[in-house]
């Protein structure tokens, strides 16, 4: 609930309005997961609240810490026993958390581990917030950046994701600047258009991964529904409405989308688009035989884009040693508990 909703709720319970402020602060500033921990509420009210409402949080099940760069990957359990994963990354400009927006995913991108077992369900706004809150408590460090780039397609859980962004950036809670929140989508056009009208200052990231529809359709089933022309038009509209530059994510897969001709084609495609390209050497998953492009191919790809006036960055790989890529840890955990994953234990 937003502060306004909670205030109405307390009015309906004939509680003084300052109770709403107290409860909101316990939930979103002190981030407790239990009514009984709300020490400045009368005991009877705490009991009454616990009888009326459920707090849907995430509970830490496992943490893996990278020996290479300190990246931490968390596995959380939800109230119904489902598990999700999140990643904590330390950068010089602050700490960043990558959250999941769904349990599993139904988009079917070929290189992604999150989608192999399909979609279980959408996450609630509280379950998205809780990933950040629990990581903050566990690391005892503040999170300044949030990327919705974990498992799930945020546009496929649109209303909950928008509510999550509003709560995360609201004063009285974590108050994380919307400019430090990135929403990544595989390119669901109506979702991008709707987001442009929300009056939010979040960064939009588009998972592009191909310079044309033919290659894109091989990697991403969603490309059959929304051709690049429409997707890029929606991104342009997003920039024009919000003034926020779009990030184009491009995972480089050896022999699939990484040659110089494809780089030139990509440069032509993005000419005049206000944004920049983030190159990601694909993170190989054991269920698919995609191979990462060589360092040299990545550099060449970058050079061709730059020569054509496109701003490019190469994503620093983090957490390679701890199943860093989308959905890998959760998949391994589930496979392990089903007993059909013996090869790397
Ligand atoms: N569903 C959203 C957000 C989740 S994925 C989306 O599609 O954008 C976040 C990014 O990681 C996407 O660009 C996705 O395509 C990419 N990704 C997923 N698995 C990957 C892998 N194994 N290697 C490299 N990038 C991957």
PDB file of N, CA, C and O and ligand atoms in Angstrom, residues 101 105 107 109 111-114 148-154 183-187 205-209 220 249-252 280-285 315 325-326 328, ligand 1:
ATOM      1  N   UNK A 101      11.377  -9.929 -11.430  1.00  0.00           N
ATOM      2  CA  UNK A 101      10.020  -9.370 -11.457  1.00  0.00           C
ATOM      3  C   UNK A 101       8.946 -10.454 -11.570  1.00  0.00           C
ATOM      4  O   UNK A 101       7.760 -10.186 -11.389  1.00  0.00           O
ATOM      5  N   UNK A 105       9.765 -17.186 -16.268  1.00  0.00           N
ATOM      6  CA  UNK A 105       9.488 -16.242 -17.353  1.00  0.00           C
ATOM      7  C   UNK A 105       8.882 -17.026 -18.510  1.00  0.00           C
ATOM      8  O   UNK A 105       9.167 -18.203 -18.675  1.00  0.00           O
ATOM      9  N   UNK A 107       8.903 -15.696 -21.803  1.00  0.00           N
ATOM     10  CA  UNK A 107       9.297 -15.049 -23.051  1.00  0.00           C
ATOM     11  C   UNK A 107      10.123 -15.953 -23.977  1.00  0.00           C
ATOM     12  O   UNK A 107      10.173 -15.737 -25.173  1.00  0.00           O
ATOM     13  N   UNK A 109      13.404 -16.460 -24.501  1.00  0.00           N
ATOM     14  CA  UNK A 109      14.675 -16.078 -25.143  1.00  0.00           C
ATOM     15  C   UNK A 109      15.632 -17.275 -25.078  1.00  0.00           C
ATOM     16  O   UNK A 109      15.802 -17.884 -24.027  1.00  0.00           O
ATOM     17  N   UNK A 111      18.855 -17.868 -25.092  1.00  0.00           N
ATOM     18  CA  UNK A 111      20.108 -17.919 -24.325  1.00  0.00           C
ATOM     19  C   UNK A 111      19.887 -17.765 -22.830  1.00  0.00           C
ATOM     20  O   UNK A 111      20.822 -17.748 -22.046  1.00  0.00           O
ATOM     21  N   UNK A 112      18.637 -17.632 -22.404  1.00  0.00           N
ATOM     22  CA  UNK A 112      18.355 -17.235 -21.018  1.00  0.00           C
ATOM     23  C   UNK A 112      17.860 -18.409 -20.170  1.00  0.00           C
ATOM     24  O   UNK A 112      16.936 -19.120 -20.560  1.00  0.00           O
ATOM     25  N   UNK A 113      18.470 -18.576 -18.997  1.00  0.00           N
ATOM     26  CA  UNK A 113      18.122 -19.700 -18.120  1.00  0.00           C
ATOM     27  C   UNK A 113      16.787 -19.486 -17.389  1.00  0.00           C
ATOM     28  O   UNK A 113      16.149 -20.453 -16.972  1.00  0.00           O
ATOM     29  N   UNK A 114      16.355 -18.221 -17.263  1.00  0.00           N
ATOM     30  CA  UNK A 114      15.133 -17.939 -16.488  1.00  0.00           C
ATOM     31  C   UNK A 114      13.891 -18.544 -17.102  1.00  0.00           C
ATOM     32  O   UNK A 114      12.897 -18.774 -16.430  1.00  0.00           O
ATOM     33  N   UNK A 148      15.832  -3.748 -12.954  1.00  0.00           N
ATOM     34  CA  UNK A 148      14.835  -4.821 -13.066  1.00  0.00           C
ATOM     35  C   UNK A 148      15.277  -5.667 -14.254  1.00  0.00           C
ATOM     36  O   UNK A 148      14.803  -5.543 -15.368  1.00  0.00           O
ATOM     37  N   UNK A 149      16.310  -6.464 -13.989  1.00  0.00           N
ATOM     38  CA  UNK A 149      16.985  -7.233 -15.033  1.00  0.00           C
ATOM     39  C   UNK A 149      17.219  -8.666 -14.588  1.00  0.00           C
ATOM     40  O   UNK A 149      18.034  -9.370 -15.165  1.00  0.00           O
ATOM     41  N   UNK A 150      16.525  -9.071 -13.540  1.00  0.00           N
ATOM     42  CA  UNK A 150      16.656 -10.456 -13.110  1.00  0.00           C
ATOM     43  C   UNK A 150      15.664 -11.307 -13.884  1.00  0.00           C
ATOM     44  O   UNK A 150      15.266 -10.957 -14.998  1.00  0.00           O
ATOM     45  N   UNK A 151      15.229 -12.413 -13.287  1.00  0.00           N
ATOM     46  CA  UNK A 151      14.283 -13.277 -13.986  1.00  0.00           C
ATOM     47  C   UNK A 151      12.952 -12.570 -14.167  1.00  0.00           C
ATOM     48  O   UNK A 151      12.501 -11.833 -13.292  1.00  0.00           O
ATOM     49  N   UNK A 152      12.326 -12.830 -15.299  1.00  0.00           N
ATOM     50  CA  UNK A 152      10.998 -12.291 -15.564  1.00  0.00           C
ATOM     51  C   UNK A 152      11.013 -11.147 -16.542  1.00  0.00           C
ATOM     52  O   UNK A 152      12.038 -10.513 -16.774  1.00  0.00           O
ATOM     53  N   UNK A 153       9.840 -10.901 -17.153  1.00  0.00           N
ATOM     54  CA  UNK A 153       9.680  -9.787 -18.078  1.00  0.00           C
ATOM     55  C   UNK A 153       8.792  -8.747 -17.387  1.00  0.00           C
ATOM     56  O   UNK A 153       7.593  -8.985 -17.176  1.00  0.00           O
ATOM     57  N   UNK A 154       9.382  -7.599 -17.002  1.00  0.00           N
ATOM     58  CA  UNK A 154       8.599  -6.616 -16.236  1.00  0.00           C
ATOM     59  C   UNK A 154       7.328  -6.152 -16.947  1.00  0.00           C
ATOM     60  O   UNK A 154       6.320  -5.894 -16.284  1.00  0.00           O
ATOM     61  N   UNK A 183      14.529  -0.249 -15.998  1.00  0.00           N
ATOM     62  CA  UNK A 183      13.602  -1.324 -16.358  1.00  0.00           C
ATOM     63  C   UNK A 183      14.051  -1.894 -17.690  1.00  0.00           C
ATOM     64  O   UNK A 183      14.167  -1.168 -18.676  1.00  0.00           O
ATOM     65  N   UNK A 184      14.306  -3.192 -17.711  1.00  0.00           N
ATOM     66  CA  UNK A 184      14.765  -3.835 -18.943  1.00  0.00           C
ATOM     67  C   UNK A 184      13.647  -4.696 -19.528  1.00  0.00           C
ATOM     68  O   UNK A 184      13.037  -5.499 -18.834  1.00  0.00           O
ATOM     69  N   UNK A 185      13.393  -4.522 -20.815  1.00  0.00           N
ATOM     70  CA  UNK A 185      12.328  -5.294 -21.463  1.00  0.00           C
ATOM     71  C   UNK A 185      12.826  -5.968 -22.736  1.00  0.00           C
ATOM     72  O   UNK A 185      13.726  -5.461 -23.410  1.00  0.00           O
ATOM     73  N   UNK A 186      12.202  -7.104 -23.059  1.00  0.00           N
ATOM     74  CA  UNK A 186      12.547  -7.790 -24.304  1.00  0.00           C
ATOM     75  C   UNK A 186      11.894  -7.096 -25.500  1.00  0.00           C
ATOM     76  O   UNK A 186      12.115  -7.498 -26.635  1.00  0.00           O
ATOM     77  N   UNK A 187      11.074  -6.072 -25.242  1.00  0.00           N
ATOM     78  CA  UNK A 187      10.527  -5.294 -26.361  1.00  0.00           C
ATOM     79  C   UNK A 187       9.035  -5.465 -26.574  1.00  0.00           C
ATOM     80  O   UNK A 187       8.571  -5.656 -27.700  1.00  0.00           O
ATOM     81  N   UNK A 205      15.738   0.077 -20.639  1.00  0.00           N
ATOM     82  CA  UNK A 205      16.737  -0.710 -21.362  1.00  0.00           C
ATOM     83  C   UNK A 205      15.990  -1.661 -22.283  1.00  0.00           C
ATOM     84  O   UNK A 205      15.011  -2.295 -21.868  1.00  0.00           O
ATOM     85  N   UNK A 206      16.431  -1.726 -23.516  1.00  0.00           N
ATOM     86  CA  UNK A 206      15.797  -2.635 -24.477  1.00  0.00           C
ATOM     87  C   UNK A 206      16.753  -3.777 -24.803  1.00  0.00           C
ATOM     88  O   UNK A 206      17.900  -3.543 -25.194  1.00  0.00           O
ATOM     89  N   UNK A 207      16.278  -5.003 -24.652  1.00  0.00           N
ATOM     90  CA  UNK A 207      17.092  -6.157 -25.033  1.00  0.00           C
ATOM     91  C   UNK A 207      16.981  -6.320 -26.539  1.00  0.00           C
ATOM     92  O   UNK A 207      15.986  -6.820 -27.053  1.00  0.00           O
ATOM     93  N   UNK A 208      18.006  -5.865 -27.229  1.00  0.00           N
ATOM     94  CA  UNK A 208      17.967  -5.820 -28.687  1.00  0.00           C
ATOM     95  C   UNK A 208      18.562  -7.105 -29.273  1.00  0.00           C
ATOM     96  O   UNK A 208      17.892  -7.844 -29.983  1.00  0.00           O
ATOM     97  N   UNK A 209      19.817  -7.357 -29.003  1.00  0.00           N
ATOM     98  CA  UNK A 209      20.513  -8.609 -29.320  1.00  0.00           C
ATOM     99  C   UNK A 209      20.635  -8.972 -30.793  1.00  0.00           C
ATOM    100  O   UNK A 209      21.137 -10.054 -31.118  1.00  0.00           O
ATOM    101  N   UNK A 220      14.910 -14.579 -30.003  1.00  0.00           N
ATOM    102  CA  UNK A 220      13.848 -14.106 -29.115  1.00  0.00           C
ATOM    103  C   UNK A 220      12.469 -14.283 -29.767  1.00  0.00           C
ATOM    104  O   UNK A 220      12.121 -13.558 -30.693  1.00  0.00           O
ATOM    105  N   UNK A 249      20.618  -3.172 -25.034  1.00  0.00           N
ATOM    106  CA  UNK A 249      21.473  -4.283 -24.601  1.00  0.00           C
ATOM    107  C   UNK A 249      21.687  -5.238 -25.772  1.00  0.00           C
ATOM    108  O   UNK A 249      20.734  -5.572 -26.493  1.00  0.00           O
ATOM    109  N   UNK A 250      22.920  -5.649 -25.917  1.00  0.00           N
ATOM    110  CA  UNK A 250      23.246  -6.539 -27.040  1.00  0.00           C
ATOM    111  C   UNK A 250      24.189  -7.617 -26.534  1.00  0.00           C
ATOM    112  O   UNK A 250      25.365  -7.369 -26.260  1.00  0.00           O
ATOM    113  N   UNK A 251      23.636  -8.824 -26.333  1.00  0.00           N
ATOM    114  CA  UNK A 251      24.460  -9.948 -25.873  1.00  0.00           C
ATOM    115  C   UNK A 251      25.121 -10.586 -27.078  1.00  0.00           C
ATOM    116  O   UNK A 251      24.443 -11.014 -28.020  1.00  0.00           O
ATOM    117  N   UNK A 252      26.440 -10.654 -27.050  1.00  0.00           N
ATOM    118  CA  UNK A 252      27.178 -11.160 -28.211  1.00  0.00           C
ATOM    119  C   UNK A 252      27.348 -12.675 -28.136  1.00  0.00           C
ATOM    120  O   UNK A 252      27.910 -13.210 -27.167  1.00  0.00           O
ATOM    121  N   UNK A 280      27.199  -7.121 -24.119  1.00  0.00           N
ATOM    122  CA  UNK A 280      27.329  -8.130 -23.059  1.00  0.00           C
ATOM    123  C   UNK A 280      27.825  -9.424 -23.697  1.00  0.00           C
ATOM    124  O   UNK A 280      27.095 -10.021 -24.493  1.00  0.00           O
ATOM    125  N   UNK A 281      29.047  -9.845 -23.386  1.00  0.00           N
ATOM    126  CA  UNK A 281      29.455 -11.159 -23.896  1.00  0.00           C
ATOM    127  C   UNK A 281      28.491 -12.187 -23.309  1.00  0.00           C
ATOM    128  O   UNK A 281      28.300 -12.215 -22.099  1.00  0.00           O
ATOM    129  N   UNK A 282      27.832 -12.983 -24.137  1.00  0.00           N
ATOM    130  CA  UNK A 282      26.779 -13.875 -23.624  1.00  0.00           C
ATOM    131  C   UNK A 282      27.356 -14.772 -22.528  1.00  0.00           C
ATOM    132  O   UNK A 282      28.497 -15.215 -22.601  1.00  0.00           O
ATOM    133  N   UNK A 283      26.563 -14.981 -21.504  1.00  0.00           N
ATOM    134  CA  UNK A 283      26.970 -15.815 -20.387  1.00  0.00           C
ATOM    135  C   UNK A 283      26.488 -17.227 -20.705  1.00  0.00           C
ATOM    136  O   UNK A 283      25.288 -17.476 -20.707  1.00  0.00           O
ATOM    137  N   UNK A 284      27.383 -18.151 -21.008  1.00  0.00           N
ATOM    138  CA  UNK A 284      26.925 -19.466 -21.470  1.00  0.00           C
ATOM    139  C   UNK A 284      26.163 -20.213 -20.378  1.00  0.00           C
ATOM    140  O   UNK A 284      26.552 -20.175 -19.225  1.00  0.00           O
ATOM    141  N   UNK A 285      25.055 -20.842 -20.738  1.00  0.00           N
ATOM    142  CA  UNK A 285      24.320 -21.670 -19.781  1.00  0.00           C
ATOM    143  C   UNK A 285      24.394 -23.114 -20.263  1.00  0.00           C
ATOM    144  O   UNK A 285      24.478 -23.361 -21.469  1.00  0.00           O
ATOM    145  N   UNK A 315      29.804  -4.381 -21.085  1.00  0.00           N
ATOM    146  CA  UNK A 315      29.439  -4.655 -19.696  1.00  0.00           C
ATOM    147  C   UNK A 315      30.533  -5.459 -19.021  1.00  0.00           C
ATOM    148  O   UNK A 315      30.972  -6.482 -19.531  1.00  0.00           O
ATOM    149  N   UNK A 325      24.428 -15.224 -14.358  1.00  0.00           N
ATOM    150  CA  UNK A 325      23.432 -14.868 -15.384  1.00  0.00           C
ATOM    151  C   UNK A 325      22.012 -15.206 -14.956  1.00  0.00           C
ATOM    152  O   UNK A 325      21.787 -16.141 -14.195  1.00  0.00           O
ATOM    153  N   UNK A 326      21.086 -14.392 -15.490  1.00  0.00           N
ATOM    154  CA  UNK A 326      19.646 -14.552 -15.234  1.00  0.00           C
ATOM    155  C   UNK A 326      19.179 -15.982 -15.044  1.00  0.00           C
ATOM    156  O   UNK A 326      19.252 -16.789 -15.959  1.00  0.00           O
ATOM    157  N   UNK A 328      20.170 -18.589 -13.477  1.00  0.00           N
ATOM    158  CA  UNK A 328      21.035 -19.766 -13.352  1.00  0.00           C
ATOM    159  C   UNK A 328      21.015 -20.391 -11.959  1.00  0.00           C
ATOM    160  O   UNK A 328      20.968 -21.599 -11.823  1.00  0.00           O
TER     161      UNK A 328
HETATM  162  N1  LIG B   1      12.981  -9.739 -19.452  1.00  0.00           N
HETATM  163  C1  LIG B   1      13.786  -8.552 -19.421  1.00  0.00           C
HETATM  164  C2  LIG B   1      14.727  -8.457 -18.246  1.00  0.00           C
HETATM  165  C3  LIG B   1      15.507  -9.670 -17.823  1.00  0.00           C
HETATM  166  S1  LIG B   1      16.951 -10.153 -18.618  1.00  0.00           S
HETATM  167  C4  LIG B   1      14.531  -8.408 -20.726  1.00  0.00           C
HETATM  168  O1  LIG B   1      14.424  -9.261 -21.582  1.00  0.00           O
HETATM  169  O2  LIG B   1      15.178  -7.375 -20.920  1.00  0.00           O
HETATM  170  C5  LIG B   1      18.189  -8.924 -18.489  1.00  0.00           C
HETATM  171  C6  LIG B   1      19.134  -8.956 -19.695  1.00  0.00           C
HETATM  172  O3  LIG B   1      20.019 -10.092 -19.675  1.00  0.00           O
HETATM  173  C7  LIG B   1      18.384  -9.042 -21.014  1.00  0.00           C
HETATM  174  O4  LIG B   1      18.990  -8.191 -21.947  1.00  0.00           O
HETATM  175  C8  LIG B   1      18.576 -10.503 -21.394  1.00  0.00           C
HETATM  176  O5  LIG B   1      18.366 -10.688 -22.756  1.00  0.00           O
HETATM  177  C9  LIG B   1      20.002 -10.748 -20.939  1.00  0.00           C
HETATM  178  N2  LIG B   1      20.381 -12.142 -20.728  1.00  0.00           N
HETATM  179  C10 LIG B   1      19.646 -13.166 -20.250  1.00  0.00           C
HETATM  180  N3  LIG B   1      20.372 -14.299 -20.192  1.00  0.00           N
HETATM  181  C11 LIG B   1      21.610 -13.978 -20.644  1.00  0.00           C
HETATM  182  C12 LIG B   1      22.809 -14.718 -20.830  1.00  0.00           C
HETATM  183  N4  LIG B   1      22.881 -16.019 -20.540  1.00  0.00           N
HETATM  184  N5  LIG B   1      23.894 -14.041 -21.305  1.00  0.00           N
HETATM  185  C13 LIG B   1      23.824 -12.731 -21.571  1.00  0.00           C
HETATM  186  N6  LIG B   1      22.738 -11.985 -21.428  1.00  0.00           N
HETATM  187  C14 LIG B   1      21.626 -12.601 -20.974  1.00  0.00           C
END
